[in-house]
Short mmCIF file of C-alpha atoms and ligand atoms in Angstrom, two decimals:
data_model
loop_
_atom_site.label_atom_id
_atom_site.label_comp_id
_atom_site.label_asym_id
_atom_site.label_seq_id
_atom_site.Cartn_x
_atom_site.Cartn_y
_atom_site.Cartn_z
CA MET Q 14 4.86 -28.10 6.58
CA ILE Q 15 5.30 -25.46 3.90
CA ALA Q 16 6.19 -26.40 0.73
CA ALA Q 17 5.81 -25.24 -2.83
CA ARG Q 18 3.47 -27.14 -4.93
CA ALA Q 19 1.92 -27.63 -8.05
CA VAL Q 20 -1.87 -28.03 -7.70
CA ARG Q 21 -2.52 -28.07 -11.56
CA ALA Q 22 -1.35 -27.71 -14.90
CA SER Q 23 -0.99 -24.63 -16.90
CA SER Q 24 1.05 -24.14 -20.15
CA ASP Q 25 0.47 -20.60 -20.68
CA ASP Q 26 0.38 -19.21 -17.17
CA PRO Q 27 2.57 -21.76 -14.80
CA LEU Q 28 2.92 -19.33 -12.03
CA SER Q 29 -0.66 -19.70 -11.88
CA ALA Q 30 -0.49 -23.50 -11.29
CA LEU Q 31 1.77 -23.19 -7.96
CA GLU Q 32 0.76 -22.87 -4.43
CA VAL Q 33 2.63 -22.12 -1.68
CA GLY Q 34 1.51 -23.10 1.97
CA GLU Q 35 1.30 -25.54 4.61
CA GLY Q 36 0.23 -29.00 4.12
CA ALA Q 37 0.96 -32.48 5.47
CA GLU Q 38 4.04 -34.19 5.18
CA ALA Q 39 3.77 -37.31 3.17
CA PRO Q 40 4.50 -40.49 4.67
CA PRO Q 41 8.00 -41.86 3.22
CA PRO Q 42 8.88 -44.98 1.41
CA ALA Q 43 10.24 -47.34 4.29
CA ASP Q 44 13.90 -46.92 5.31
CA TRP Q 45 13.87 -43.41 3.41
CA VAL Q 46 15.97 -40.55 5.37
CA ARG Q 47 14.36 -37.14 6.56
CA VAL Q 48 16.36 -34.23 5.73
CA THR Q 49 15.37 -30.66 7.21
CA VAL Q 50 15.97 -28.66 3.94
CA ARG Q 51 18.37 -25.48 4.44
CA ALA Q 52 18.39 -24.41 0.95
CA ALA Q 53 16.97 -25.37 -2.57
CA ALA Q 54 17.60 -24.74 -6.11
CA LEU Q 55 15.10 -23.91 -8.74
CA ASN Q 56 15.48 -25.41 -11.97
CA ARG Q 57 13.65 -25.27 -15.46
CA HIS Q 58 12.15 -28.58 -14.43
CA ASP Q 59 9.93 -27.08 -11.77
CA LEU Q 60 8.39 -24.64 -14.46
CA TRP Q 61 8.07 -27.53 -16.96
CA SER Q 62 6.22 -29.49 -13.97
CA LEU Q 63 4.00 -26.63 -13.22
CA GLN Q 64 3.06 -26.72 -17.17
CA GLY Q 65 2.13 -30.45 -16.87
CA VAL Q 66 5.33 -31.54 -18.95
CA GLY Q 67 6.58 -34.96 -16.92
CA LEU Q 68 3.85 -34.38 -13.97
CA PRO Q 69 0.66 -36.25 -14.90
CA ALA Q 70 -2.59 -34.73 -13.20
CA ASP Q 71 -3.20 -37.87 -11.09
CA ARG Q 72 0.13 -36.84 -9.08
CA LEU Q 73 -0.93 -33.32 -8.31
CA PRO Q 74 -0.43 -31.63 -5.74
CA MET Q 75 3.11 -32.57 -5.83
CA VAL Q 76 5.99 -30.70 -3.94
CA LEU Q 77 8.46 -29.19 -6.36
CA GLY Q 78 12.19 -29.06 -6.50
CA CYS Q 79 15.02 -31.18 -7.49
CA ASP Q 80 18.09 -29.72 -5.52
CA ALA Q 81 18.71 -29.34 -1.98
CA SER Q 82 21.11 -29.19 0.85
CA GLY Q 83 20.19 -29.83 4.64
CA VAL Q 84 20.62 -31.77 7.76
CA THR Q 85 19.64 -35.28 8.61
CA ASP Q 86 17.81 -36.03 11.98
CA ASP Q 87 20.85 -37.36 13.05
CA GLY Q 88 22.71 -34.59 12.27
CA ALA Q 89 24.78 -34.89 9.43
CA GLU Q 90 25.04 -31.94 6.81
CA VAL Q 91 24.34 -33.18 3.14
CA VAL Q 92 23.32 -32.68 -0.41
CA VAL Q 93 20.64 -34.32 -1.85
CA HIS Q 94 20.87 -36.12 -5.43
CA ALA Q 95 17.79 -35.86 -7.40
CA VAL Q 96 17.72 -39.07 -9.45
CA VAL Q 97 15.68 -41.75 -7.57
CA SER Q 98 16.48 -45.10 -9.28
CA ASP Q 99 14.94 -48.75 -8.59
CA PRO Q 100 16.62 -50.13 -5.63
CA ASP Q 101 17.47 -53.41 -7.73
CA PHE Q 102 18.97 -51.32 -10.65
CA ARG Q 103 22.46 -51.86 -11.05
CA GLY Q 104 24.82 -49.63 -13.12
CA ASP Q 105 24.30 -46.03 -14.35
CA GLU Q 106 20.93 -44.83 -12.81
CA THR Q 107 20.15 -42.75 -15.27
CA LEU Q 108 19.75 -45.40 -17.63
CA ASP Q 109 17.10 -46.97 -15.12
CA PRO Q 110 13.88 -46.99 -17.17
CA ARG Q 111 11.91 -46.50 -13.69
CA ARG Q 112 14.10 -43.65 -12.61
CA THR Q 113 12.33 -40.53 -11.67
CA LEU Q 114 13.53 -37.12 -10.32
CA LEU Q 115 12.29 -35.61 -6.80
CA SER Q 116 9.39 -34.12 -7.54
CA GLU Q 117 8.00 -36.45 -10.14
CA LEU Q 118 6.87 -39.13 -8.32
CA HIS Q 119 8.09 -38.53 -4.87
CA PRO Q 120 7.59 -34.85 -3.11
CA GLY Q 121 10.57 -32.62 -3.95
CA THR Q 122 12.98 -30.05 -1.94
CA LEU Q 123 11.03 -27.06 -2.23
CA ALA Q 124 9.60 -27.58 1.21
CA GLU Q 125 10.80 -27.39 4.84
CA VAL Q 126 11.58 -31.09 4.74
CA VAL Q 127 12.17 -33.78 2.21
CA HIS Q 128 12.39 -37.73 2.43
CA VAL Q 129 14.99 -39.44 -0.22
CA PRO Q 130 16.79 -42.85 -0.22
CA ARG Q 131 19.83 -42.84 1.95
CA ARG Q 132 22.07 -43.50 -1.51
CA ASN Q 133 20.57 -40.12 -2.61
CA LEU Q 134 22.54 -38.06 0.11
CA LEU Q 135 26.12 -36.83 -0.04
CA PRO Q 136 28.13 -35.18 2.54
CA LYS Q 137 28.19 -31.51 2.12
CA PRO Q 138 31.61 -30.34 1.83
CA ALA Q 139 33.04 -28.58 4.80
CA GLY Q 140 33.25 -24.94 5.07
CA TRP Q 141 30.30 -24.54 2.23
CA SER Q 142 27.32 -22.82 2.93
CA PHE Q 143 24.30 -24.56 2.41
CA GLU Q 144 23.12 -21.98 -0.57
CA LEU Q 145 26.22 -22.86 -2.31
CA ALA Q 146 25.83 -26.88 -1.76
CA ALA Q 147 22.20 -26.73 -3.07
CA SER Q 148 23.22 -24.39 -6.39
CA LEU Q 149 25.65 -27.50 -7.64
CA GLY Q 150 22.59 -29.99 -7.96
CA THR Q 151 20.61 -30.29 -11.13
CA ALA Q 152 22.46 -27.59 -13.16
CA TRP Q 153 26.09 -28.28 -12.68
CA LEU Q 154 25.90 -32.05 -12.60
CA THR Q 155 24.10 -32.01 -16.15
CA ALA Q 156 27.04 -29.78 -17.30
CA TYR Q 157 29.52 -32.18 -15.73
CA ARG Q 158 28.04 -35.24 -17.50
CA MET Q 159 27.62 -33.56 -20.97
CA LEU Q 160 31.51 -32.31 -20.59
CA PHE Q 161 33.23 -35.16 -19.22
CA THR Q 162 31.11 -38.17 -19.68
CA GLN Q 163 29.17 -37.76 -22.75
CA ALA Q 164 31.32 -35.31 -25.04
CA ARG Q 165 34.50 -36.73 -23.33
CA ALA Q 166 36.18 -33.04 -23.67
CA VAL Q 167 39.59 -33.28 -23.32
CA PRO Q 168 42.06 -29.96 -22.78
CA GLY Q 169 42.83 -27.93 -25.76
CA GLN Q 170 39.71 -28.36 -27.72
CA THR Q 171 37.11 -25.54 -28.52
CA VAL Q 172 33.72 -25.99 -27.64
CA LEU Q 173 30.46 -23.76 -27.98
CA VAL Q 174 27.95 -23.53 -25.33
CA GLN Q 175 24.49 -22.06 -26.53
CA GLY Q 176 22.88 -19.77 -24.21
CA ALA Q 177 24.94 -17.19 -22.09
CA ALA Q 178 23.85 -16.99 -18.51
CA GLY Q 179 21.34 -19.41 -17.67
CA GLY Q 180 22.10 -22.09 -14.92
CA VAL Q 181 23.49 -25.08 -17.53
CA SER Q 182 25.58 -22.24 -18.99
CA ASN Q 183 27.26 -21.19 -16.35
CA ALA Q 184 28.20 -24.49 -15.08
CA LEU Q 185 29.43 -25.40 -18.74
CA VAL Q 186 31.43 -22.23 -18.72
CA ARG Q 187 32.95 -22.72 -15.43
CA LEU Q 188 33.56 -26.53 -15.59
CA GLY Q 189 35.20 -26.24 -19.15
CA VAL Q 190 37.35 -23.26 -18.50
CA SER Q 191 38.77 -24.76 -15.43
CA ALA Q 192 39.17 -28.07 -17.71
CA GLY Q 193 41.65 -26.48 -20.00
CA LEU Q 194 38.93 -26.15 -22.81
CA ARG Q 195 38.56 -23.37 -25.12
CA VAL Q 196 34.90 -21.97 -24.35
CA TRP Q 197 32.62 -20.09 -26.68
CA VAL Q 198 29.17 -18.86 -25.82
CA THR Q 199 26.24 -17.34 -27.77
CA GLY Q 200 23.53 -15.36 -26.38
CA ARG Q 201 20.59 -12.93 -27.16
CA ASP Q 202 21.89 -10.01 -24.61
CA PRO Q 203 25.53 -8.20 -24.29
CA GLY Q 204 24.85 -7.88 -20.82
CA ARG Q 205 24.59 -11.88 -20.24
CA LEU Q 206 27.38 -12.61 -22.53
CA ALA Q 207 29.46 -10.28 -20.50
CA ARG Q 208 28.56 -12.55 -17.59
CA ALA Q 209 29.71 -15.63 -19.47
CA ALA Q 210 33.04 -13.55 -20.26
CA ALA Q 211 33.58 -12.96 -16.48
CA TRP Q 212 33.26 -16.31 -15.81
CA GLY Q 213 36.12 -16.83 -18.19
CA ALA Q 214 34.49 -17.97 -21.42
CA HIS Q 215 37.26 -17.02 -24.30
CA GLY Q 216 34.68 -15.74 -26.89
CA THR Q 217 30.96 -14.26 -26.81
CA PHE Q 218 28.91 -14.40 -29.79
CA GLU Q 219 25.32 -13.13 -30.62
CA THR Q 220 22.94 -15.84 -31.05
CA GLY Q 221 23.21 -17.87 -34.53
CA ARG Q 222 26.42 -15.50 -35.59
CA ARG Q 223 29.12 -17.25 -37.75
CA LEU Q 224 32.10 -18.35 -35.66
CA PRO Q 225 35.55 -17.65 -36.44
CA GLU Q 226 35.98 -21.57 -36.85
CA ARG Q 227 34.39 -24.78 -36.40
CA VAL Q 228 34.40 -26.51 -32.59
CA ASP Q 229 34.91 -30.05 -31.33
CA ALA Q 230 31.68 -30.18 -29.41
CA VAL Q 231 28.57 -28.14 -28.74
CA PHE Q 232 26.59 -28.04 -25.59
CA GLU Q 233 22.74 -27.37 -26.61
CA THR Q 234 20.04 -27.08 -24.16
CA VAL Q 235 18.09 -24.00 -26.08
CA GLY Q 236 16.52 -26.39 -29.02
CA LYS Q 237 14.88 -25.02 -32.07
CA ALA Q 238 16.36 -21.31 -31.58
CA THR Q 239 19.87 -22.66 -31.95
CA TRP Q 240 20.16 -26.40 -33.35
CA LYS Q 241 20.86 -25.31 -36.74
CA HIS Q 242 23.81 -23.02 -36.06
CA SER Q 243 24.76 -25.94 -33.65
CA VAL Q 244 25.07 -28.32 -36.33
CA GLN Q 245 26.65 -25.72 -38.81
CA SER Q 246 29.26 -25.03 -36.08
CA LEU Q 247 30.87 -28.53 -35.80
CA VAL Q 248 34.21 -29.81 -37.34
CA PRO Q 249 33.14 -33.09 -39.28
CA GLY Q 250 33.31 -35.89 -36.58
CA GLY Q 251 32.30 -33.22 -33.77
CA CYS Q 252 29.58 -33.95 -31.43
CA ILE Q 253 26.63 -32.16 -30.28
CA VAL Q 254 25.39 -33.08 -26.65
CA VAL Q 255 21.51 -32.23 -26.08
CA ALA Q 256 20.34 -32.08 -22.89
CA GLY Q 257 17.42 -29.54 -23.12
CA ALA Q 258 15.02 -27.92 -25.68
CA THR Q 259 14.02 -24.64 -23.89
CA THR Q 260 12.61 -23.08 -27.06
CA GLY Q 261 11.29 -26.25 -28.21
CA GLY Q 262 12.30 -29.32 -30.34
CA ASP Q 263 13.28 -28.77 -33.82
CA PRO Q 264 11.41 -30.90 -36.59
CA SER Q 265 14.34 -29.90 -39.04
CA ALA Q 266 17.33 -31.91 -37.60
CA LEU Q 267 19.53 -30.94 -40.71
CA LEU Q 268 20.01 -34.77 -41.15
CA GLU Q 269 22.00 -34.18 -44.26
CA ASN Q 270 24.58 -32.30 -42.37
CA VAL Q 271 24.60 -34.88 -39.51
CA PHE Q 272 25.65 -37.76 -42.05
CA PHE Q 273 27.54 -36.11 -44.54
CA ARG Q 274 29.95 -34.58 -41.89
CA GLN Q 275 29.49 -37.53 -39.37
CA LEU Q 276 28.28 -35.67 -36.67
CA ARG Q 277 27.30 -37.36 -33.34
CA VAL Q 278 24.16 -36.23 -31.42
CA LEU Q 279 24.52 -37.37 -28.06
CA GLY Q 280 21.73 -37.08 -25.59
CA SER Q 281 22.26 -36.36 -21.91
CA THR Q 282 20.04 -36.59 -18.48
CA MET Q 283 21.53 -35.42 -15.05
CA GLY Q 284 24.10 -37.41 -13.94
CA THR Q 285 25.08 -40.50 -11.72
CA ARG Q 286 25.37 -40.39 -7.95
CA ASP Q 287 29.18 -41.14 -8.48
CA GLU Q 288 29.25 -38.34 -10.95
CA PHE Q 289 27.72 -35.82 -8.67
CA ALA Q 290 30.18 -37.06 -5.86
CA ARG Q 291 33.27 -36.23 -8.33
CA LEU Q 292 31.60 -32.77 -9.50
CA LEU Q 293 31.19 -31.75 -5.63
CA ARG Q 294 35.09 -32.88 -5.18
CA TYR Q 295 36.13 -30.96 -8.41
CA CYS Q 296 34.30 -27.92 -7.26
CA GLU Q 297 35.93 -28.07 -3.77
CA ILE Q 298 39.67 -28.69 -5.24
CA GLY Q 299 39.10 -26.00 -8.00
CA ASP Q 300 37.18 -23.41 -5.98
CA LEU Q 301 34.28 -23.59 -8.13
CA GLN Q 302 31.01 -22.09 -7.27
CA ALA Q 303 27.53 -21.65 -9.20
CA GLU Q 304 26.63 -18.01 -9.68
CA VAL Q 305 23.67 -17.10 -7.38
CA ASP Q 306 21.27 -15.16 -9.10
CA SER Q 307 19.06 -14.38 -5.85
CA VAL Q 308 17.75 -15.75 -2.78
CA HIS Q 309 14.38 -16.09 -1.58
CA THR Q 310 12.47 -17.52 1.30
CA LEU Q 311 10.32 -20.56 0.69
CA PRO Q 312 6.92 -18.42 1.88
CA ASP Q 313 8.06 -16.24 -1.09
CA ALA Q 314 8.34 -18.83 -3.51
CA HIS Q 315 6.08 -17.07 -5.81
CA ALA Q 316 8.93 -14.40 -6.37
CA ALA Q 317 11.58 -17.10 -6.94
CA PHE Q 318 9.64 -18.72 -9.44
CA ALA Q 319 8.73 -15.52 -11.24
CA ARG Q 320 12.35 -14.71 -11.48
CA LEU Q 321 13.13 -18.04 -13.16
CA ALA Q 322 10.27 -17.35 -15.54
CA SER Q 323 11.26 -13.97 -16.74
CA GLY Q 324 14.45 -15.53 -18.30
CA ARG Q 325 16.58 -12.70 -16.67
CA ALA Q 326 18.39 -14.69 -13.87
CA VAL Q 327 22.22 -15.07 -14.17
CA GLY Q 328 22.80 -18.77 -12.58
CA LYS Q 329 20.69 -19.91 -9.94
CA VAL Q 330 17.39 -18.86 -7.92
CA ILE Q 331 17.86 -20.14 -4.43
CA VAL Q 332 14.90 -20.65 -1.96
CA THR Q 333 15.72 -20.99 1.71
CA PRO Q 334 13.01 -21.92 4.26
CA THR Q 335 12.83 -19.35 7.19
CA ARG Q 336 12.06 -21.92 10.39
N1 NAP Z 408 18.15 -33.34 -19.34
C1 NAP Z 408 18.52 -32.85 -17.95
O1 NAP Z 408 18.73 -33.67 -17.14
C2 NAP Z 408 18.46 -31.34 -17.94
C3 NAP Z 408 19.23 -30.98 -17.01
C4 NAP Z 408 18.93 -29.27 -16.49
C5 NAP Z 408 18.18 -28.62 -17.34
N2 NAP Z 408 17.82 -29.10 -18.62
C6 NAP Z 408 17.14 -28.55 -19.51
O2 NAP Z 408 18.17 -27.53 -20.06
C7 NAP Z 408 17.34 -26.13 -20.39
C8 NAP Z 408 18.26 -24.95 -19.77
O3 NAP Z 408 18.06 -24.91 -18.01
P1 NAP Z 408 18.54 -23.69 -17.35
O4 NAP Z 408 18.74 -24.53 -16.01
O5 NAP Z 408 20.09 -23.47 -17.62
O6 NAP Z 408 17.49 -22.88 -17.70
P2 NAP Z 408 17.81 -21.32 -17.39
O7 NAP Z 408 18.75 -21.12 -16.22
O8 NAP Z 408 16.54 -20.90 -17.37
O9 NAP Z 408 18.85 -21.17 -19.12
C9 NAP Z 408 18.01 -20.68 -20.11
C10 NAP Z 408 18.97 -20.83 -21.21
O10 NAP Z 408 18.39 -21.03 -22.58
C11 NAP Z 408 18.84 -19.92 -23.12
N3 NAP Z 408 17.65 -19.06 -23.98
C12 NAP Z 408 16.36 -19.39 -23.97
N4 NAP Z 408 15.64 -18.86 -24.53
C13 NAP Z 408 16.57 -18.83 -25.57
C14 NAP Z 408 16.44 -18.11 -27.18
N5 NAP Z 408 15.37 -18.12 -27.46
N6 NAP Z 408 17.56 -18.02 -27.95
C15 NAP Z 408 18.62 -18.39 -27.19
N7 NAP Z 408 19.00 -18.77 -26.47
C16 NAP Z 408 17.90 -19.07 -25.35
C17 NAP Z 408 19.37 -18.73 -22.36
O11 NAP Z 408 20.31 -17.78 -22.94
P3 NAP Z 408 20.84 -16.42 -22.59
O12 NAP Z 408 21.30 -16.44 -21.06
O13 NAP Z 408 21.42 -15.85 -23.47
O14 NAP Z 408 19.48 -15.61 -22.28
C18 NAP Z 408 19.82 -19.55 -21.03
O15 NAP Z 408 20.97 -19.37 -20.91
C19 NAP Z 408 16.00 -26.19 -19.68
O16 NAP Z 408 15.18 -26.53 -21.17
C20 NAP Z 408 16.11 -27.31 -18.81
O17 NAP Z 408 14.82 -27.81 -18.98
C21 NAP Z 408 17.70 -30.44 -18.80
#
């Protein structure tokens, strides 16, 4: 089976830790379902894994990839939910202390075949391409939970998305605009800000620029490079929902601003199967699609990873097995 695997960890040169080639199909846990992958999507998570973040050496080699769509052995067309929780855990599976994402403990989706628990499969919406279905995994599910579960954003509010044209930013803008929010976006590059405007963002600003007025919620995945601006951009009582720190964590959390203006800082990670089902329905009803940056074949996965690592990708980088 061809797959893209992390074979070592390299914080300086993550692509050097990637190997793409034949390997044995790992025996799945009992009762898991075999899915022939038709499309998979890359995430920053895959680059973190190649850097050894969240993927200890004793689990290598590991097939990468969290998101996929495909076909089960009995012919059902499905979308894969990446959060694998303990089968005995009840409630919100993102809160299960033993939960993992595909590719952290169990082989991931950047392969010809992936095995998952049956409850991790959702029906692929009829009429959707496999590429479209795979592109709405991790990034869009994370954005959906940030907006609606954590921030509880309601129509008419003004929100700020830090980062213009990444996978999560694309989802935050499309979902937020569609839900009746006034969405402002910051970014480093005029071309990437123009993409956010084309997705419907109501205002775009250079990273760190003072906004015309304070916002009700900030969606933060950039980290150190934007955290100060995030804290300073909120109305009293506003919230920051933080799901990532691409530029690193910030030791200067501006705590005096947090308590004096009674801000709420809410962590967010992925989403539940139920949220994923609602997201897929929402996108179906609203005719919302992820921006697809590029589509690569699995044997050429190095090029897909290079594109993601370049920081120039707009939206999702997709990988399709060729046979
Ligand atoms: N907790 C979770 O469950 C979860 C789920 C998904 C993602 N994440 C994390 O969220 C982060 C973003 O994920 P992604 O898939 O959207 O990644 P991505 O597609 O690579 O996008 C990266 C984003 O970060 C922005 N950015 C990077 N460096 C910046 C800098 N120096 N200053 C300002 N902005 C900068 C980019 O803004 P421009 O477009 O303006 O260049 C872009 O929007 C990653 O760290 C990822 O690990 C977490």
